[in-house]
CSV table of C-alpha atoms in Angstrom, one decimal:
chain,number,residue,atom,x,y,z
A,1,MET,CA,-59.6,59.3,102.2
A,2,ASP,CA,-60.3,60.0,105.9
A,3,GLU,CA,-58.4,58.6,108.8
A,4,VAL,CA,-61.1,56.0,109.7
A,5,ARG,CA,-61.1,54.5,106.1
A,6,ARG,CA,-57.3,54.4,106.1
A,7,GLN,CA,-57.3,52.6,109.4
A,8,ASP,CA,-59.9,50.1,108.1
A,9,ILE,CA,-57.8,49.3,105.0
A,10,LYS,CA,-54.6,49.0,107.2
A,11,LEU,CA,-56.3,46.5,109.5
A,12,TRP,CA,-57.6,44.5,106.5
A,13,ILE,CA,-54.1,44.4,104.9
A,14,GLN,CA,-52.7,43.2,108.2
A,15,GLU,CA,-55.2,40.4,108.4
A,16,LEU,CA,-54.6,39.5,104.7
A,17,SER,CA,-50.8,39.2,105.4
A,18,ASN,CA,-51.3,37.1,108.6
A,19,PRO,CA,-48.7,34.3,108.2
A,20,SER,CA,-50.9,31.5,109.6
A,21,ARG,CA,-53.9,32.6,107.4
A,22,VAL,CA,-51.7,32.8,104.3
A,23,PHE,CA,-50.2,29.3,105.0
A,24,VAL,CA,-53.6,27.7,105.5
A,25,THR,CA,-54.9,29.3,102.3
A,26,LEU,CA,-52.0,28.2,100.2
A,27,ALA,CA,-52.3,24.7,101.7
A,28,CYS,CA,-56.0,24.6,100.7
A,29,MET,CA,-55.2,25.8,97.2
A,30,ALA,CA,-52.5,23.2,96.8
A,31,LEU,CA,-54.9,20.5,97.9
A,32,VAL,CA,-57.5,21.7,95.5
A,33,VAL,CA,-55.0,21.7,92.6
A,34,ALA,CA,-53.8,18.2,93.5
A,35,VAL,CA,-57.3,16.7,93.8
A,36,ALA,CA,-59.2,18.6,91.0
A,37,ARG,CA,-56.5,18.9,88.4
A,38,PRO,CA,-58.2,16.5,86.0
A,39,PHE,CA,-61.2,18.9,86.1
A,40,PRO,CA,-59.9,22.4,85.2
A,41,VAL,CA,-63.3,24.2,85.4
A,42,MET,CA,-64.1,22.8,88.8
A,43,MET,CA,-60.5,23.4,90.0
A,44,TYR,CA,-60.6,27.1,89.0
A,45,GLY,CA,-64.0,27.5,90.5
A,46,VAL,CA,-62.9,26.1,93.9
A,47,LEU,CA,-59.8,28.2,93.8
A,48,VAL,CA,-61.9,31.3,93.4
A,49,ILE,CA,-64.1,30.3,96.3
A,50,VAL,CA,-61.0,29.7,98.4
A,51,LEU,CA,-59.6,33.2,97.6
A,52,VAL,CA,-62.9,34.9,98.2
A,53,GLY,CA,-63.3,33.1,101.5
A,54,TYR,CA,-59.8,34.1,102.4
A,55,GLY,CA,-60.5,37.8,101.8
A,56,MET,CA,-63.9,37.7,103.5
A,57,HIS,CA,-62.5,36.0,106.6
A,58,ALA,CA,-59.6,38.5,106.8
A,59,TYR,CA,-62.1,41.4,106.5
A,60,THR,CA,-64.3,39.9,109.3
A,61,GLU,CA,-61.3,39.6,111.5
A,62,SER,CA,-60.3,43.2,110.7
A,63,VAL,CA,-63.8,44.5,111.6
A,64,ASP,CA,-63.5,42.9,115.1
A,65,ARG,CA,-60.2,44.8,115.6
A,66,ARG,CA,-61.4,48.3,114.6
A,67,PHE,CA,-62.1,49.5,118.1
A,68,ARG,CA,-59.0,49.4,120.3
A,69,ASP,CA,-60.5,51.1,123.3
A,70,ALA,CA,-62.8,48.9,125.3
A,71,ARG,CA,-65.1,51.7,126.3
A,72,MET,CA,-65.6,53.0,122.7
A,73,ARG,CA,-66.3,49.4,121.6
A,74,ALA,CA,-68.9,49.0,124.3
A,75,LEU,CA,-70.5,52.3,123.4
A,76,TRP,CA,-70.8,51.3,119.7
A,77,LYS,CA,-72.3,47.9,120.7
A,78,GLY,CA,-74.8,49.8,122.8
A,79,VAL,CA,-75.7,52.1,119.9
A,80,GLN,CA,-76.1,49.0,117.6
A,81,ASP,CA,-78.3,47.3,120.2
A,82,ARG,CA,-80.6,50.3,120.4
A,83,LEU,CA,-80.8,50.5,116.6
A,84,SER,CA,-81.8,46.9,116.3
A,85,ARG,CA,-84.4,47.2,119.1
A,86,PHE,CA,-85.8,50.4,117.5
A,87,GLU,CA,-86.1,48.7,114.1
A,88,GLU,CA,-88.0,45.9,115.7
A,89,ALA,CA,-90.3,48.3,117.5
A,90,ILE,CA,-90.9,50.4,114.4
A,91,LYS,CA,-92.0,47.3,112.4
A,92,LYS,CA,-94.7,46.7,115.0
A,93,LEU,CA,-96.0,50.3,114.9
A,94,ARG,CA,-96.2,50.7,111.1
A,95,ARG,CA,-99.9,50.3,111.0
A,96,SER,CA,-100.6,53.2,113.4
A,97,GLN,CA,-99.7,55.9,110.8
A,98,VAL,CA,-98.4,58.3,113.4
A,99,ALA,CA,-97.3,61.7,112.2
A,100,ASP,CA,-93.6,62.2,111.5
A,101,LEU,CA,-93.0,58.5,112.2
A,102,HIS,CA,-91.7,58.0,108.7
A,103,GLU,CA,-89.0,60.7,109.2
A,104,MET,CA,-87.9,59.5,112.6
A,105,PRO,CA,-86.3,56.2,111.6
A,106,ASP,CA,-84.2,57.9,109.0
A,107,THR,CA,-83.1,60.5,111.5
A,108,ILE,CA,-82.1,57.8,114.0
A,109,ARG,CA,-80.2,55.8,111.4
A,110,ARG,CA,-78.4,58.9,110.2
A,111,VAL,CA,-77.4,60.0,113.6
A,112,GLY,CA,-76.3,56.4,114.5
A,113,ASN,CA,-74.0,56.3,111.4
A,114,GLY,CA,-72.6,59.7,112.4
A,115,LEU,CA,-71.9,58.3,115.9
A,116,TYR,CA,-70.0,55.4,114.4
A,117,THR,CA,-67.6,57.7,112.6
A,118,ALA,CA,-67.2,59.9,115.7
A,119,LEU,CA,-66.6,57.0,117.9
A,120,ARG,CA,-64.0,55.6,115.5
A,121,LYS,CA,-62.2,58.9,115.5
A,122,ALA,CA,-62.4,59.2,119.2
A,123,ASP,CA,-61.0,55.6,119.5
A,124,LEU,CA,-58.0,56.5,117.3
A,125,ILE,CA,-57.3,59.6,119.4
A,126,ALA,CA,-57.7,57.8,122.7
A,127,HIS,CA,-55.3,55.1,121.5
A,128,GLU,CA,-52.8,57.7,120.3
A,129,ILE,CA,-53.0,59.5,123.6
A,130,GLN,CA,-52.5,56.3,125.6
A,131,THR,CA,-49.5,55.3,123.4
A,132,SER,CA,-47.9,58.7,123.3
A,133,GLU,CA,-48.5,60.0,126.8
A,134,LYS,CA,-48.4,56.7,128.8
A,135,ASP,CA,-46.7,57.2,132.2
A,136,LEU,CA,-45.7,60.7,131.2
A,137,ARG,CA,-48.4,62.9,132.7
A,138,HIS,CA,-47.5,61.7,136.2
A,139,MET,CA,-43.8,62.6,135.9
A,140,THR,CA,-44.4,66.3,136.8
A,141,PRO,CA,-41.7,68.8,137.8
A,142,THR,CA,-42.5,70.9,140.9
A,143,MET,CA,-41.4,74.3,141.9
A,144,ARG,CA,-38.5,74.0,144.3
A,145,SER,CA,-36.9,76.6,146.5
A,146,HIS,CA,-33.2,77.1,145.8
A,147,ASP,CA,-30.7,79.7,146.8
A,148,ASP,CA,-29.8,80.0,143.1
A,149,GLU,CA,-32.2,82.4,141.5
A,150,GLN,CA,-31.4,81.0,138.0
A,151,SER,CA,-32.6,77.5,139.2
A,152,ASN,CA,-35.8,79.0,140.6
A,153,GLU,CA,-36.5,80.7,137.4
A,154,LEU,CA,-35.9,77.6,135.4
A,155,TYR,CA,-38.3,75.6,137.6
A,156,ARG,CA,-40.9,78.4,137.2
A,157,ILE,CA,-40.6,78.1,133.4
A,158,ALA,CA,-40.9,74.3,133.7
A,159,ASP,CA,-44.1,74.6,135.8
A,160,LYS,CA,-45.5,77.1,133.3
A,161,ASN,CA,-44.8,74.6,130.4
A,162,LEU,CA,-46.5,71.9,132.4
A,163,ALA,CA,-49.6,74.0,132.9
A,164,GLU,CA,-49.7,74.6,129.1
A,165,TYR,CA,-49.2,70.9,128.5
A,166,ARG,CA,-52.1,70.0,130.7
A,167,GLN,CA,-54.3,72.5,129.0
A,168,GLN,CA,-53.4,71.1,125.6
A,169,PHE,CA,-54.0,67.6,126.8
A,170,GLN,CA,-57.5,68.4,128.1
A,171,ALA,CA,-58.3,70.2,124.9
A,172,VAL,CA,-57.5,67.0,122.9
A,173,LEU,CA,-59.3,64.8,125.4
A,174,ALA,CA,-62.4,67.0,125.3
A,175,GLY,CA,-63.4,65.8,121.9
A,176,VAL,CA,-63.3,62.2,123.0
A,177,GLN,CA,-65.3,62.9,126.1
A,178,ARG,CA,-67.9,64.8,124.1
A,179,THR,CA,-68.3,61.9,121.7
A,180,GLU,CA,-68.9,59.5,124.7
A,181,ALA,CA,-71.5,61.9,126.0
A,182,GLN,CA,-73.3,62.1,122.6
A,183,ALA,CA,-73.4,58.3,122.4
A,184,ALA,CA,-75.0,58.3,125.9
A,185,VAL,CA,-77.6,60.8,124.9
A,186,TYR,CA,-78.4,58.9,121.7
A,187,MET,CA,-78.9,55.6,123.5
A,188,THR,CA,-81.1,57.1,126.2
A,189,THR,CA,-83.1,59.1,123.7
A,190,VAL,CA,-83.8,56.0,121.6
A,191,ASP,CA,-84.7,54.0,124.7
A,192,THR,CA,-87.2,56.6,125.8
A,193,LEU,CA,-88.7,56.9,122.3
A,194,ARG,CA,-89.0,53.1,121.9
A,195,MET,CA,-90.8,52.8,125.3
A,196,LYS,CA,-93.2,55.6,124.3
A,197,MET,CA,-93.9,53.7,121.0
A,198,LEU,CA,-94.5,50.5,123.0
A,199,GLY,CA,-96.9,52.3,125.3
A,200,TYR,CA,-98.7,53.9,122.4
A,201,ARG,CA,-99.1,50.6,120.6
A,202,LEU,CA,-100.3,48.7,123.6
A,203,VAL,CA,-102.6,51.4,125.0
A,204,GLY,CA,-103.7,52.9,121.7
A,205,ASN,CA,-105.8,56.0,121.8
A,206,ALA,CA,-107.2,55.5,125.2
A,207,PRO,CA,-107.3,58.5,127.5
A,208,GLU,CA,-104.4,57.2,129.6
A,209,MET,CA,-102.1,57.6,126.6
A,210,ALA,CA,-103.4,60.3,124.3
A,211,SER,CA,-102.0,60.6,120.8
A,212,GLN,CA,-100.8,64.2,121.6
A,213,ASP,CA,-98.6,62.8,124.4
A,214,PHE,CA,-97.0,60.5,121.9
A,215,LEU,CA,-96.5,63.3,119.4
A,216,THR,CA,-94.9,65.4,122.1
A,217,ALA,CA,-92.5,62.5,122.8
A,218,LEU,CA,-91.7,62.4,119.1
A,219,ALA,CA,-90.9,66.1,119.1
A,220,GLU,CA,-88.7,65.8,122.2
A,221,ALA,CA,-86.8,62.9,120.7
A,222,ARG,CA,-86.4,64.6,117.3
A,223,ALA,CA,-85.0,67.7,119.0
A,224,GLN,CA,-82.5,65.7,121.0
A,225,LEU,CA,-81.4,63.7,117.9
A,226,GLN,CA,-81.1,67.0,116.0
A,227,SER,CA,-78.9,68.4,118.7
A,228,ILE,CA,-76.7,65.3,118.4
A,229,ASP,CA,-76.5,65.6,114.7
A,230,THR,CA,-75.6,69.2,114.9
A,231,ALA,CA,-72.9,68.6,117.5
A,232,LEU,CA,-71.4,65.7,115.4
A,233,ASP,CA,-71.2,68.1,112.4
A,234,GLU,CA,-69.3,70.6,114.6
A,235,LEU,CA,-67.2,68.0,116.4
A,236,ASP,CA,-63.9,67.4,114.6
A,237,LEU,CA,-62.1,66.0,117.7
A,238,GLY,CA,-59.5,68.7,117.3
A,239,HIS,CA,-58.3,71.3,119.8
A,240,TYR,CA,-60.7,73.5,121.7
A,241,PRO,CA,-64.3,72.6,120.9
A,242,LYS,CA,-66.1,75.9,120.1
A,243,MET,CA,-69.8,74.9,120.3
A,244,VAL,CA,-72.1,72.9,122.6
A,245,ALA,CA,-75.4,71.8,121.3
A,246,VAL,CA,-78.4,72.7,123.4
A,247,VAL,CA,-81.9,71.4,122.8
A,248,SER,CA,-84.8,73.8,122.7
A,249,ARG,CA,-88.3,73.0,121.6
A,250,THR,CA,-91.7,74.7,121.2
A,251,ILE,CA,-95.0,72.8,121.0
A,252,ASN,CA,-97.9,74.9,119.8
A,253,THR,CA,-101.1,73.0,118.9
A,254,GLU,CA,-102.2,69.4,118.7
A,255,SER,CA,-101.5,69.3,115.0
A,256,GLU,CA,-98.4,71.5,115.0
A,257,ILE,CA,-95.2,70.5,116.6
A,258,SER,CA,-92.0,72.4,116.0
A,259,ASP,CA,-88.5,72.0,117.5
A,260,THR,CA,-85.1,73.5,117.0
A,261,ALA,CA,-81.6,72.7,118.1
A,262,SER,CA,-79.5,75.8,118.7
A,263,ASP,CA,-75.8,76.1,119.4
A,264,LYS,CA,-74.3,78.3,122.1
A,265,PRO,CA,-70.6,79.2,122.4
A,266,VAL,CA,-68.7,77.5,125.1
């Protein structure tokens, strides 16, 4: 079980064991037993409904608490908003039978789900960093000049350790920053593609908006989404990211569009 799933279960258990919620649920069950005792079938049915409602309400509350960092929560809400807007746009364009349009929604949904997992991991890391390193990075030793050579040497070692600490800190933070960047690329890519779809649907095959232009936009969007997908596969939010996804594309003829997403070492 990965860290994200364990965190979800932990939050759900916390909500299930919330004292006020437990008290209200027990009070409701006691009231049901007192009122419906002469009717055992109805009493047990209502008790089951109360317990199911108790679990579902606790689960809903735990979902709202999954993101601790406000920025990560805002990024995921932005991704969800783009997904819902894209789904609405794709419904209106189904009749056009555009090439590769059937594969594009699946790609967008898959990358969106991958972004959710990456944002959750980044949120956990950001929270851990904030908790562990709060008010610590600013307490930095500085090299001082003393007559005692031993003191100077010790301060030199302290400054060396501080430099290594900052390097390690930036390495851990790099994964979080890259996840934020991937979410930004995803949202802007889907926005651009959705606007192209809107223009194609409204203008149709008129010379102002040729179908080839729309297919080119699809190829560009597919390449960018593929680069995000590749980067998410490589990104484990650990130390020292090794690869950066770079989009490259080649458009040949009106009926042939190919694109690739290659990785280059950092």
